[in-house]
mmCIF file of C-alpha atoms in Angstrom:
data_model
loop_
_atom_site.group_PDB
_atom_site.id
_atom_site.type_symbol
_atom_site.label_atom_id
_atom_site.label_comp_id
_atom_site.label_asym_id
_atom_site.label_seq_id
_atom_site.Cartn_x
_atom_site.Cartn_y
_atom_site.Cartn_z
ATOM 1 C CA MET A 290 -0.401 12.398 8.455
ATOM 2 C CA GLU A 291 -2.593 9.322 8.281
ATOM 3 C CA LYS A 292 -5.422 9.578 5.745
ATOM 4 C CA LYS A 293 -8.743 7.767 5.903
ATOM 5 C CA LEU A 294 -11.192 6.698 3.231
ATOM 6 C CA LYS A 295 -14.319 8.838 3.124
ATOM 7 C CA GLU A 296 -16.719 6.019 2.318
ATOM 8 C CA LYS A 297 -16.988 3.035 0.016
ATOM 9 C CA GLY A 298 -16.902 3.493 -3.729
ATOM 10 C CA VAL A 299 -15.138 6.862 -3.848
ATOM 11 C CA VAL A 300 -12.788 7.432 -6.791
ATOM 12 C CA TYR A 301 -9.428 8.897 -5.798
ATOM 13 C CA LYS A 302 -6.779 10.175 -8.191
ATOM 14 C CA ASP A 303 -3.101 11.009 -8.283
ATOM 15 C CA GLU A 304 -0.783 10.532 -5.314
ATOM 16 C CA ILE A 305 -3.547 10.876 -2.717
ATOM 17 C CA ALA A 306 -5.042 7.657 -4.098
ATOM 18 C CA TRP A 307 -1.845 5.677 -3.586
ATOM 19 C CA GLU A 308 -1.376 7.113 -0.100
ATOM 20 C CA LEU A 309 -4.911 6.064 0.802
ATOM 21 C CA LEU A 310 -4.278 2.581 -0.576
ATOM 22 C CA SER A 311 -1.275 2.209 1.693
ATOM 23 C CA ASP A 312 -3.131 3.533 4.732
ATOM 24 C CA SER A 313 -6.255 1.441 4.154
ATOM 25 C CA ILE A 314 -4.302 -1.798 3.707
ATOM 26 C CA LEU A 315 -2.350 -1.013 6.875
ATOM 27 C CA ASN A 316 -5.374 0.007 8.957
ATOM 28 C CA LEU A 317 -7.888 -2.607 7.856
ATOM 29 C CA LYS A 318 -5.456 -5.445 8.582
ATOM 30 C CA PHE A 319 -6.431 -7.827 5.790
ATOM 31 C CA SER A 320 -5.505 -11.461 6.366
ATOM 32 C CA LYS A 321 -4.394 -11.997 2.788
ATOM 33 C CA ILE A 322 -4.255 -9.925 -0.394
ATOM 34 C CA PHE A 323 -5.084 -11.186 -3.881
ATOM 35 C CA ILE A 324 -4.566 -9.257 -7.107
ATOM 36 C CA ILE A 325 -6.704 -10.205 -10.104
ATOM 37 C CA VAL A 326 -5.127 -9.327 -13.457
ATOM 38 C CA ASP A 327 -5.522 -10.433 -17.038
ATOM 39 C CA GLU A 328 -2.594 -11.501 -19.198
ATOM 40 C CA ASN A 329 -2.071 -7.942 -20.453
ATOM 41 C CA THR A 330 -2.244 -6.115 -17.135
ATOM 42 C CA LYS A 331 0.004 -8.729 -15.571
ATOM 43 C CA GLN A 332 2.624 -7.892 -18.204
ATOM 44 C CA TYR A 333 2.177 -4.124 -18.482
ATOM 45 C CA CYS A 334 0.576 -2.810 -15.268
ATOM 46 C CA LEU A 335 1.504 -5.020 -12.323
ATOM 47 C CA SER A 336 5.038 -3.659 -12.005
ATOM 48 C CA TYR A 337 3.672 -0.104 -11.774
ATOM 49 C CA LEU A 338 1.338 -1.144 -8.933
ATOM 50 C CA PHE A 339 4.298 -2.663 -7.069
ATOM 51 C CA LYS A 340 6.251 0.537 -7.689
ATOM 52 C CA LYS A 341 3.474 2.687 -6.208
ATOM 53 C CA HIS A 342 2.792 0.439 -3.203
ATOM 54 C CA GLN A 343 5.193 -1.809 -1.320
ATOM 55 C CA PHE A 344 3.229 -4.728 0.086
ATOM 56 C CA GLU A 345 4.409 -6.061 3.450
ATOM 57 C CA THR A 346 3.627 -9.602 2.374
ATOM 58 C CA THR A 347 3.660 -10.835 -1.213
ATOM 59 C CA PRO A 348 0.127 -10.826 -2.688
ATOM 60 C CA GLU A 349 -1.250 -13.836 -4.537
ATOM 61 C CA ILE A 350 -1.636 -13.046 -8.255
ATOM 62 C CA ILE A 351 -4.653 -14.537 -10.041
ATOM 63 C CA THR A 352 -4.482 -14.237 -13.831
ATOM 64 C CA ILE A 353 -7.533 -14.507 -16.087
ATOM 65 C CA SER A 354 -7.687 -14.593 -19.874
ATOM 66 C CA VAL A 355 -8.046 -11.339 -21.818
ATOM 67 C CA GLY A 356 -11.328 -10.174 -23.295
ATOM 68 C CA GLU A 357 -15.108 -10.113 -23.050
ATOM 69 C CA ALA A 358 -15.317 -13.761 -24.156
ATOM 70 C CA HIS A 359 -13.905 -14.747 -20.741
ATOM 71 C CA LYS A 360 -16.209 -12.556 -18.641
ATOM 72 C CA ASN A 361 -18.346 -15.491 -17.547
ATOM 73 C CA ILE A 362 -19.206 -17.851 -14.718
ATOM 74 C CA GLU A 363 -16.580 -20.354 -15.882
ATOM 75 C CA THR A 364 -13.858 -17.798 -15.189
ATOM 76 C CA CYS A 365 -15.473 -16.939 -11.854
ATOM 77 C CA LEU A 366 -15.411 -20.607 -10.852
ATOM 78 C CA LYS A 367 -11.677 -20.790 -11.529
ATOM 79 C CA VAL A 368 -11.058 -17.646 -9.479
ATOM 80 C CA TRP A 369 -13.288 -18.795 -6.594
ATOM 81 C CA GLU A 370 -11.484 -22.145 -6.549
ATOM 82 C CA THR A 371 -8.087 -20.413 -6.524
ATOM 83 C CA LEU A 372 -9.167 -18.154 -3.660
ATOM 84 C CA SER A 373 -10.290 -21.196 -1.690
ATOM 85 C CA GLU A 374 -7.124 -23.179 -2.431
ATOM 86 C CA LYS A 375 -4.899 -20.225 -1.467
ATOM 87 C CA GLY A 376 -6.627 -19.755 1.893
ATOM 88 C CA ALA A 377 -8.760 -16.678 1.311
ATOM 89 C CA ASP A 378 -11.164 -15.875 4.122
ATOM 90 C CA ARG A 379 -13.679 -13.142 4.952
ATOM 91 C CA LYS A 380 -10.874 -10.789 6.002
ATOM 92 C CA SER A 381 -9.065 -11.113 2.668
ATOM 93 C CA LEU A 382 -8.813 -8.317 0.101
ATOM 94 C CA ILE A 383 -9.042 -8.535 -3.684
ATOM 95 C CA ILE A 384 -7.420 -5.814 -5.803
ATOM 96 C CA ASN A 385 -8.788 -5.777 -9.359
ATOM 97 C CA LEU A 386 -6.119 -4.406 -11.699
ATOM 98 C CA GLY A 387 -7.419 -4.128 -15.240
ATOM 99 C CA GLY A 388 -10.049 -2.891 -17.630
ATOM 100 C CA GLY A 389 -13.797 -3.306 -17.375
ATOM 101 C CA VAL A 390 -13.728 -7.101 -17.706
ATOM 102 C CA VAL A 391 -11.343 -7.452 -14.752
ATOM 103 C CA THR A 392 -13.132 -4.923 -12.524
ATOM 104 C CA ASP A 393 -16.636 -6.213 -13.394
ATOM 105 C CA LEU A 394 -15.712 -9.855 -12.904
ATOM 106 C CA GLY A 395 -13.378 -9.275 -9.967
ATOM 107 C CA GLY A 396 -15.986 -7.206 -8.152
ATOM 108 C CA PHE A 397 -18.569 -9.943 -8.700
ATOM 109 C CA VAL A 398 -16.168 -12.620 -7.457
ATOM 110 C CA ALA A 399 -15.392 -10.595 -4.321
ATOM 111 C CA SER A 400 -19.059 -9.750 -3.677
ATOM 112 C CA THR A 401 -20.083 -13.405 -3.727
ATOM 113 C CA PHE A 402 -17.089 -15.255 -2.258
ATOM 114 C CA MET A 403 -17.953 -16.172 1.348
ATOM 115 C CA ARG A 404 -20.966 -13.839 0.939
ATOM 116 C CA GLY A 405 -18.718 -10.900 0.255
ATOM 117 C CA ILE A 406 -15.137 -9.826 0.903
ATOM 118 C CA SER A 407 -13.476 -6.451 0.452
ATOM 119 C CA PHE A 408 -12.179 -5.351 -2.920
ATOM 120 C CA ILE A 409 -10.445 -2.366 -4.471
ATOM 121 C CA ASN A 410 -10.636 -1.439 -8.157
ATOM 122 C CA ILE A 411 -7.693 -0.008 -10.079
ATOM 123 C CA PRO A 412 -9.001 0.571 -13.640
ATOM 124 C CA THR A 413 -6.271 0.553 -16.278
ATOM 125 C CA SER A 414 -8.296 1.309 -19.432
ATOM 126 C CA LEU A 415 -9.989 4.585 -20.345
ATOM 127 C CA LEU A 416 -13.319 2.790 -20.625
ATOM 128 C CA ALA A 417 -13.012 1.388 -17.107
ATOM 129 C CA MET A 418 -11.899 4.745 -15.713
ATOM 130 C CA VAL A 419 -14.852 6.759 -17.021
ATOM 131 C CA ASP A 420 -17.500 4.044 -16.813
ATOM 132 C CA ALA A 421 -16.847 0.900 -14.771
ATOM 133 C CA SER A 422 -15.036 2.807 -12.003
ATOM 134 C CA VAL A 423 -18.204 4.468 -10.710
ATOM 135 C CA GLY A 424 -21.398 3.017 -9.310
ATOM 136 C CA GLY A 425 -20.612 -0.449 -7.980
ATOM 137 C CA LYS A 426 -21.982 -2.523 -10.850
ATOM 138 C CA ASN A 427 -20.293 -5.934 -10.915
ATOM 139 C CA GLY A 428 -21.167 -8.876 -13.097
ATOM 140 C CA VAL A 429 -20.571 -11.309 -15.910
ATOM 141 C CA ASP A 430 -22.132 -12.295 -19.204
ATOM 142 C CA LEU A 431 -24.441 -15.260 -19.731
ATOM 143 C CA GLY A 432 -23.238 -16.877 -22.910
ATOM 144 C CA HIS A 433 -22.899 -13.896 -25.253
ATOM 145 C CA LYS A 434 -25.616 -11.889 -23.505
ATOM 146 C CA LYS A 435 -24.067 -8.887 -21.771
ATOM 147 C CA ASN A 436 -24.051 -8.487 -17.987
ATOM 148 C CA GLN A 437 -26.965 -10.823 -17.315
ATOM 149 C CA ILE A 438 -25.643 -11.937 -13.912
ATOM 150 C CA GLY A 439 -24.451 -9.417 -11.371
ATOM 151 C CA ILE A 440 -24.794 -7.365 -8.235
ATOM 152 C CA ILE A 441 -24.419 -3.755 -7.138
ATOM 153 C CA ASN A 442 -21.733 -3.572 -4.453
ATOM 154 C CA LEU A 443 -19.197 -0.818 -3.867
ATOM 155 C CA PRO A 444 -15.443 -1.374 -3.628
ATOM 156 C CA GLU A 445 -13.500 -0.038 -0.653
ATOM 157 C CA MET A 446 -12.028 2.536 -3.029
ATOM 158 C CA VAL A 447 -11.188 3.159 -6.682
ATOM 159 C CA ILE A 448 -7.750 4.375 -7.772
ATOM 160 C CA LEU A 449 -7.631 6.445 -10.956
ATOM 161 C CA ASP A 450 -4.111 6.861 -12.325
ATOM 162 C CA THR A 451 -3.850 7.924 -15.963
ATOM 163 C CA GLU A 452 -0.283 6.592 -16.172
ATOM 164 C CA PHE A 453 -1.888 3.233 -16.963
ATOM 165 C CA LEU A 454 -3.240 4.657 -20.231
ATOM 166 C CA LYS A 455 0.295 4.638 -21.612
ATOM 167 C CA THR A 456 0.069 0.834 -21.727
ATOM 168 C CA LEU A 457 -2.990 0.837 -24.017
ATOM 169 C CA PRO A 458 -3.099 0.438 -27.798
ATOM 170 C CA GLN A 459 -4.754 3.389 -29.548
ATOM 171 C CA GLU A 460 -7.956 1.509 -30.366
ATOM 172 C CA HIS A 461 -8.604 0.962 -26.659
ATOM 173 C CA ILE A 462 -8.168 4.677 -25.962
ATOM 174 C CA ILE A 463 -10.661 5.428 -28.732
ATOM 175 C CA SER A 464 -13.053 2.811 -27.319
ATOM 176 C CA GLY A 465 -13.184 4.700 -24.022
ATOM 177 C CA LEU A 466 -14.076 7.927 -25.811
ATOM 178 C CA ALA A 467 -17.500 6.449 -26.639
ATOM 179 C CA GLU A 468 -18.516 6.643 -22.979
ATOM 180 C CA MET A 469 -17.225 10.207 -22.699
ATOM 181 C CA LEU A 470 -19.188 11.203 -25.810
ATOM 182 C CA LYS A 471 -22.245 9.570 -24.246
ATOM 183 C CA HIS A 472 -21.743 11.618 -21.085
ATOM 184 C CA GLY A 473 -21.687 14.742 -23.219
ATOM 185 C CA LEU A 474 -24.968 13.838 -24.920
ATOM 186 C CA ILE A 475 -26.862 13.064 -21.716
ATOM 187 C CA TYR A 476 -25.314 15.835 -19.583
ATOM 188 C CA ASN A 477 -25.168 19.159 -21.432
ATOM 189 C CA LYS A 478 -24.135 20.904 -24.635
ATOM 190 C CA GLU A 479 -21.042 22.511 -23.101
ATOM 191 C CA TYR A 480 -19.513 19.161 -22.153
ATOM 192 C CA TRP A 481 -20.538 17.640 -25.491
ATOM 193 C CA GLU A 482 -18.677 20.427 -27.329
ATOM 194 C CA ARG A 483 -15.604 19.965 -25.147
ATOM 195 C CA VAL A 484 -15.459 16.188 -25.629
ATOM 196 C CA LYS A 485 -16.046 16.177 -29.378
ATOM 197 C CA ASN A 486 -13.549 18.987 -30.047
ATOM 198 C CA ALA A 487 -10.843 18.056 -27.533
ATOM 199 C CA ASP A 488 -7.210 17.684 -28.464
ATOM 200 C CA TYR A 489 -6.515 14.356 -26.827
ATOM 201 C CA SER A 490 -2.796 14.689 -27.439
ATOM 202 C CA LYS A 491 -2.728 17.349 -24.705
ATOM 203 C CA LYS A 492 -2.317 15.449 -21.442
ATOM 204 C CA ILE A 493 -3.763 18.082 -19.097
ATOM 205 C CA GLU A 494 -6.857 18.649 -21.254
ATOM 206 C CA PHE A 495 -7.399 14.901 -21.631
ATOM 207 C CA GLU A 496 -7.054 14.226 -17.902
ATOM 208 C CA LYS A 497 -9.494 17.045 -17.065
ATOM 209 C CA LEU A 498 -12.092 15.511 -19.395
ATOM 210 C CA ILE A 499 -11.570 12.072 -17.868
ATOM 211 C CA TRP A 500 -12.136 13.393 -14.375
ATOM 212 C CA ASP A 501 -15.164 15.444 -15.503
ATOM 213 C CA SER A 502 -16.673 12.275 -17.001
ATOM 214 C CA VAL A 503 -16.142 10.477 -13.693
ATOM 215 C CA GLU A 504 -17.842 13.365 -11.871
ATOM 216 C CA ILE A 505 -20.796 13.383 -14.300
ATOM 217 C CA LYS A 506 -21.433 9.690 -13.765
ATOM 218 C CA LYS A 507 -20.885 10.026 -10.025
ATOM 219 C CA GLY A 508 -23.488 12.808 -9.848
ATOM 220 C CA ILE A 509 -26.062 10.619 -11.587
ATOM 221 C CA VAL A 510 -25.292 7.472 -9.589
ATOM 222 C CA THR A 511 -25.395 9.354 -6.271
ATOM 223 C CA LYS A 512 -28.949 10.500 -7.009
ATOM 224 C CA ASP A 513 -30.110 7.044 -8.136
ATOM 225 C CA PRO A 514 -27.755 4.285 -6.913
ATOM 226 C CA LEU A 515 -30.139 1.410 -7.672
ATOM 227 C CA GLU A 516 -31.076 2.530 -11.203
ATOM 228 C CA LYS A 517 -34.739 3.197 -10.538
ATOM 229 C CA ASN A 518 -34.934 6.226 -12.824
ATOM 230 C CA LEU A 519 -32.165 8.791 -13.517
ATOM 231 C CA ARG A 520 -29.302 6.263 -13.631
ATOM 232 C CA LYS A 521 -31.011 4.635 -16.599
ATOM 233 C CA THR A 522 -29.830 7.592 -18.687
ATOM 234 C CA LEU A 523 -26.309 6.149 -18.511
ATOM 235 C CA ASN A 524 -27.617 3.407 -20.801
ATOM 236 C CA TYR A 525 -28.031 5.859 -23.681
ATOM 237 C CA GLY A 526 -26.799 4.098 -26.818
ATOM 238 C CA HIS A 527 -26.333 0.863 -24.888
ATOM 239 C CA THR A 528 -29.613 -0.906 -25.656
ATOM 240 C CA LEU A 529 -28.605 -1.464 -29.269
ATOM 241 C CA GLY A 530 -24.905 -1.116 -28.450
ATOM 242 C CA HIS A 531 -24.959 -4.159 -26.153
ATOM 243 C CA ALA A 532 -26.979 -6.165 -28.672
ATOM 244 C CA ILE A 533 -24.503 -5.284 -31.436
ATOM 245 C CA GLU A 534 -21.547 -6.183 -29.208
ATOM 246 C CA SER A 535 -23.130 -9.527 -28.289
ATOM 247 C CA TYR A 536 -23.968 -10.327 -31.907
ATOM 248 C CA PHE A 537 -20.433 -9.628 -33.137
ATOM 249 C CA LEU A 538 -19.028 -11.673 -30.255
ATOM 250 C CA GLU A 539 -21.107 -14.752 -31.060
ATOM 251 C CA SER A 540 -20.850 -14.581 -34.860
ATOM 252 C CA SER A 541 -18.086 -16.707 -36.357
ATOM 253 C CA ASP A 542 -17.922 -14.518 -39.478
ATOM 254 C CA LYS A 543 -17.590 -11.228 -37.551
ATOM 255 C CA LYS A 544 -14.616 -9.699 -35.830
ATOM 256 C CA SER A 545 -15.520 -8.945 -32.213
ATOM 257 C CA LEU A 546 -16.041 -5.275 -31.429
ATOM 258 C CA LEU A 547 -14.637 -3.429 -28.448
ATOM 259 C CA HIS A 548 -17.362 -2.180 -26.127
ATOM 260 C CA GLY A 549 -16.857 1.425 -27.193
ATOM 261 C CA GLU A 550 -16.989 0.530 -30.883
ATOM 262 C CA ALA A 551 -20.407 -1.078 -30.403
ATOM 263 C CA VAL A 552 -21.677 1.752 -28.195
ATOM 264 C CA ALA A 553 -20.575 4.312 -30.812
ATOM 265 C CA VAL A 554 -22.962 2.699 -33.304
ATOM 266 C CA GLY A 555 -25.635 2.564 -30.606
ATOM 267 C CA LEU A 556 -25.265 6.281 -29.910
ATOM 268 C CA ILE A 557 -25.901 7.188 -33.539
ATOM 269 C CA LEU A 558 -28.881 4.812 -33.755
ATOM 270 C CA ALA A 559 -30.394 6.111 -30.489
ATOM 271 C CA THR A 560 -29.943 9.706 -31.621
ATOM 272 C CA TYR A 561 -31.689 8.995 -34.919
ATOM 273 C CA ILE A 562 -34.546 7.298 -33.046
ATOM 274 C CA SER A 563 -34.687 10.390 -30.792
ATOM 275 C CA THR A 564 -35.212 12.643 -33.833
ATOM 276 C CA GLU A 565 -38.114 10.484 -34.982
ATOM 277 C CA THR A 566 -39.674 10.151 -31.528
ATOM 278 C CA PHE A 567 -39.076 13.454 -29.732
ATOM 279 C CA SER A 568 -38.039 15.817 -32.527
ATOM 280 C CA PHE A 569 -34.406 15.846 -31.462
ATOM 281 C CA PRO A 570 -32.924 18.528 -33.777
ATOM 282 C CA LYS A 571 -31.882 17.063 -37.139
ATOM 283 C CA ASP A 572 -28.887 19.372 -37.457
ATOM 284 C CA THR A 573 -27.687 18.103 -34.066
ATOM 285 C CA LEU A 574 -28.200 14.518 -35.250
ATOM 286 C CA LYS A 575 -25.872 15.308 -38.157
ATOM 287 C CA ASP A 576 -23.322 16.796 -35.769
ATOM 288 C CA VAL A 577 -23.516 13.757 -33.444
ATOM 289 C CA SER A 578 -23.136 11.330 -36.347
ATOM 290 C CA GLN A 579 -20.164 13.147 -37.874
ATOM 291 C CA SER A 580 -18.459 13.626 -34.504
ATOM 292 C CA ILE A 581 -18.702 9.934 -33.642
ATOM 293 C CA LEU A 582 -17.607 8.756 -37.098
ATOM 294 C CA LYS A 583 -14.548 11.005 -36.754
ATOM 295 C CA TYR A 584 -13.290 8.547 -34.137
ATOM 296 C CA PHE A 585 -15.071 5.295 -34.994
ATOM 297 C CA PRO A 586 -15.067 3.649 -38.445
ATOM 298 C CA LYS A 587 -18.417 2.557 -39.800
ATOM 299 C CA GLN A 588 -19.584 -0.996 -39.223
ATOM 300 C CA TYR A 589 -21.538 -2.852 -41.895
ATOM 301 C CA PHE A 590 -24.804 -4.696 -41.300
ATOM 302 C CA THR A 591 -26.810 -6.998 -43.558
ATOM 303 C CA GLU A 592 -30.557 -7.430 -43.190
ATOM 304 C CA ASN A 593 -29.910 -10.741 -41.424
ATOM 305 C CA ASP A 594 -27.478 -9.029 -39.059
ATOM 306 C CA ILE A 595 -30.067 -6.406 -38.139
ATOM 307 C CA ALA A 596 -32.788 -9.007 -37.586
ATOM 308 C CA ALA A 597 -30.503 -11.003 -35.275
ATOM 309 C CA ILE A 598 -29.507 -7.862 -33.349
ATOM 310 C CA ILE A 599 -33.165 -6.925 -32.856
ATOM 311 C CA ASN A 600 -33.855 -10.428 -31.537
ATOM 312 C CA LEU A 601 -31.095 -9.956 -28.951
ATOM 313 C CA LEU A 602 -32.899 -6.890 -27.587
ATOM 314 C CA ALA A 603 -35.261 -9.292 -25.824
ATOM 315 C CA PHE A 604 -32.493 -9.961 -23.273
ATOM 316 C CA ASP A 605 -31.852 -6.316 -22.336
ATOM 317 C CA LYS A 606 -31.993 -5.771 -18.564
ATOM 318 C CA LYS A 607 -34.095 -2.603 -18.885
ATOM 319 C CA ASN A 608 -37.007 -4.469 -20.484
ATOM 320 C CA ARG A 609 -40.318 -4.601 -18.626
ATOM 321 C CA ASN A 610 -43.257 -6.918 -19.326
ATOM 322 C CA GLY A 611 -41.674 -8.091 -22.553
ATOM 323 C CA LYS A 612 -41.259 -4.558 -23.898
ATOM 324 C CA VAL A 613 -37.896 -3.234 -25.059
ATOM 325 C CA LEU A 614 -37.264 0.135 -23.413
ATOM 326 C CA PHE A 615 -34.811 2.752 -24.667
ATOM 327 C CA VAL A 616 -33.221 5.883 -23.280
ATOM 328 C CA LEU A 617 -33.806 8.708 -25.768
ATOM 329 C CA LEU A 618 -33.106 12.440 -25.977
ATOM 330 C CA GLU A 619 -35.302 15.448 -26.673
ATOM 331 C CA ASP A 620 -32.098 17.444 -27.048
ATOM 332 C CA ILE A 621 -28.549 17.219 -25.746
ATOM 333 C CA GLY A 622 -28.843 17.093 -21.960
ATOM 334 C CA SER A 623 -32.603 16.492 -22.029
ATOM 335 C CA HIS A 624 -33.351 12.800 -21.688
ATOM 336 C CA LYS A 625 -36.271 10.405 -21.489
ATOM 337 C CA TYR A 626 -36.133 6.821 -20.271
ATOM 338 C CA ASN A 627 -38.480 3.831 -20.452
ATOM 339 C CA CYS A 628 -39.294 4.686 -24.075
ATOM 340 C CA GLU A 629 -40.890 1.969 -26.199
ATOM 341 C CA VAL A 630 -39.475 1.737 -29.724
ATOM 342 C CA ASN A 631 -40.936 -0.451 -32.445
ATOM 343 C CA ASN A 632 -38.861 -2.621 -34.760
ATOM 344 C CA LYS A 633 -39.771 -0.590 -37.832
ATOM 345 C CA LEU A 634 -38.106 2.480 -36.327
ATOM 346 C CA ILE A 635 -35.041 0.428 -35.374
ATOM 347 C CA TYR A 636 -34.728 -0.758 -38.999
ATOM 348 C CA SER A 637 -35.012 2.867 -40.126
ATOM 349 C CA ALA A 638 -32.214 3.818 -37.726
ATOM 350 C CA PHE A 639 -29.934 1.175 -39.215
ATOM 351 C CA GLU A 640 -30.844 2.424 -42.700
ATOM 352 C CA TYR A 641 -29.862 5.943 -41.660
ATOM 353 C CA TYR A 642 -26.555 4.628 -40.278
ATOM 354 C CA LYS A 643 -25.795 2.648 -43.435
ATOM 355 C CA ASN A 644 -26.301 5.775 -45.566
ATOM 356 C CA LEU A 645 -23.926 7.983 -43.573
#
């Protein structure tokens, strides 16, 4: 029986997702299909896509370089030029096969090429599955400043297949856990307990948590698609997390951090700031800190590092009228957004982190 997509942006899983991909490509009659991959997903994931779907005509493969350092306009220009040279038109389809860099950049490329062509996201990393897969945010970095250029535009569909996780090194699996831990903190205590205590070696338990994280984010995004209020809570830990990630990326004497590694630090810092601002329970702060450090090794910051990171906060997209605004918690599942935080308190948060 022929299946139809419900609406744009819906995340589908398991075999139903692949059946819908086949039906949508057949029914929507795209003039040409392009698949954007990075060097890793070309090597490890592309063959699985071809196994799950037999294309009637051979798609054009566009390969970009791996990593956040290449999530920029320069890469977009190369992809746009390739699309043009290979005869893409407004009836073409882009399939983004990769982690968050590929889906963010590929979605932005598709949304802007010829004022917008269709695209489908197939996230292959845990981080992309539980975060980038939902909500239609597409974009690129400006220099080392995270996600400064972008657009909200939904893909035709998102395919979630956890088989892709088998291709990931362990540190990339761990990186994705940061977003799941964040979902626990902003959603409720029950989910927080499940995520922090899960046995991730058990496939069924792991997959259930992944899907629950997708549903948590979906519930928030559905209520506030344009990030006017509630969706801001998804930035918990990201104000400082993004600044830390950017700083490590641009510093020649630092090893770049994965997104989740930077967000993990940001979650601890934001939770400390929450205890000082809204009396978030101190025993819960201890639990949050210990639970995160169980998965993520401590990072080390000098005074100069901290000063530079604070300076980068000026470029955060949530800022208003020159004021840096944080998402904070009164308790697990009870959040506040648009919270002003002074630099003295940020320094204190780093001091707390250093002493853990």
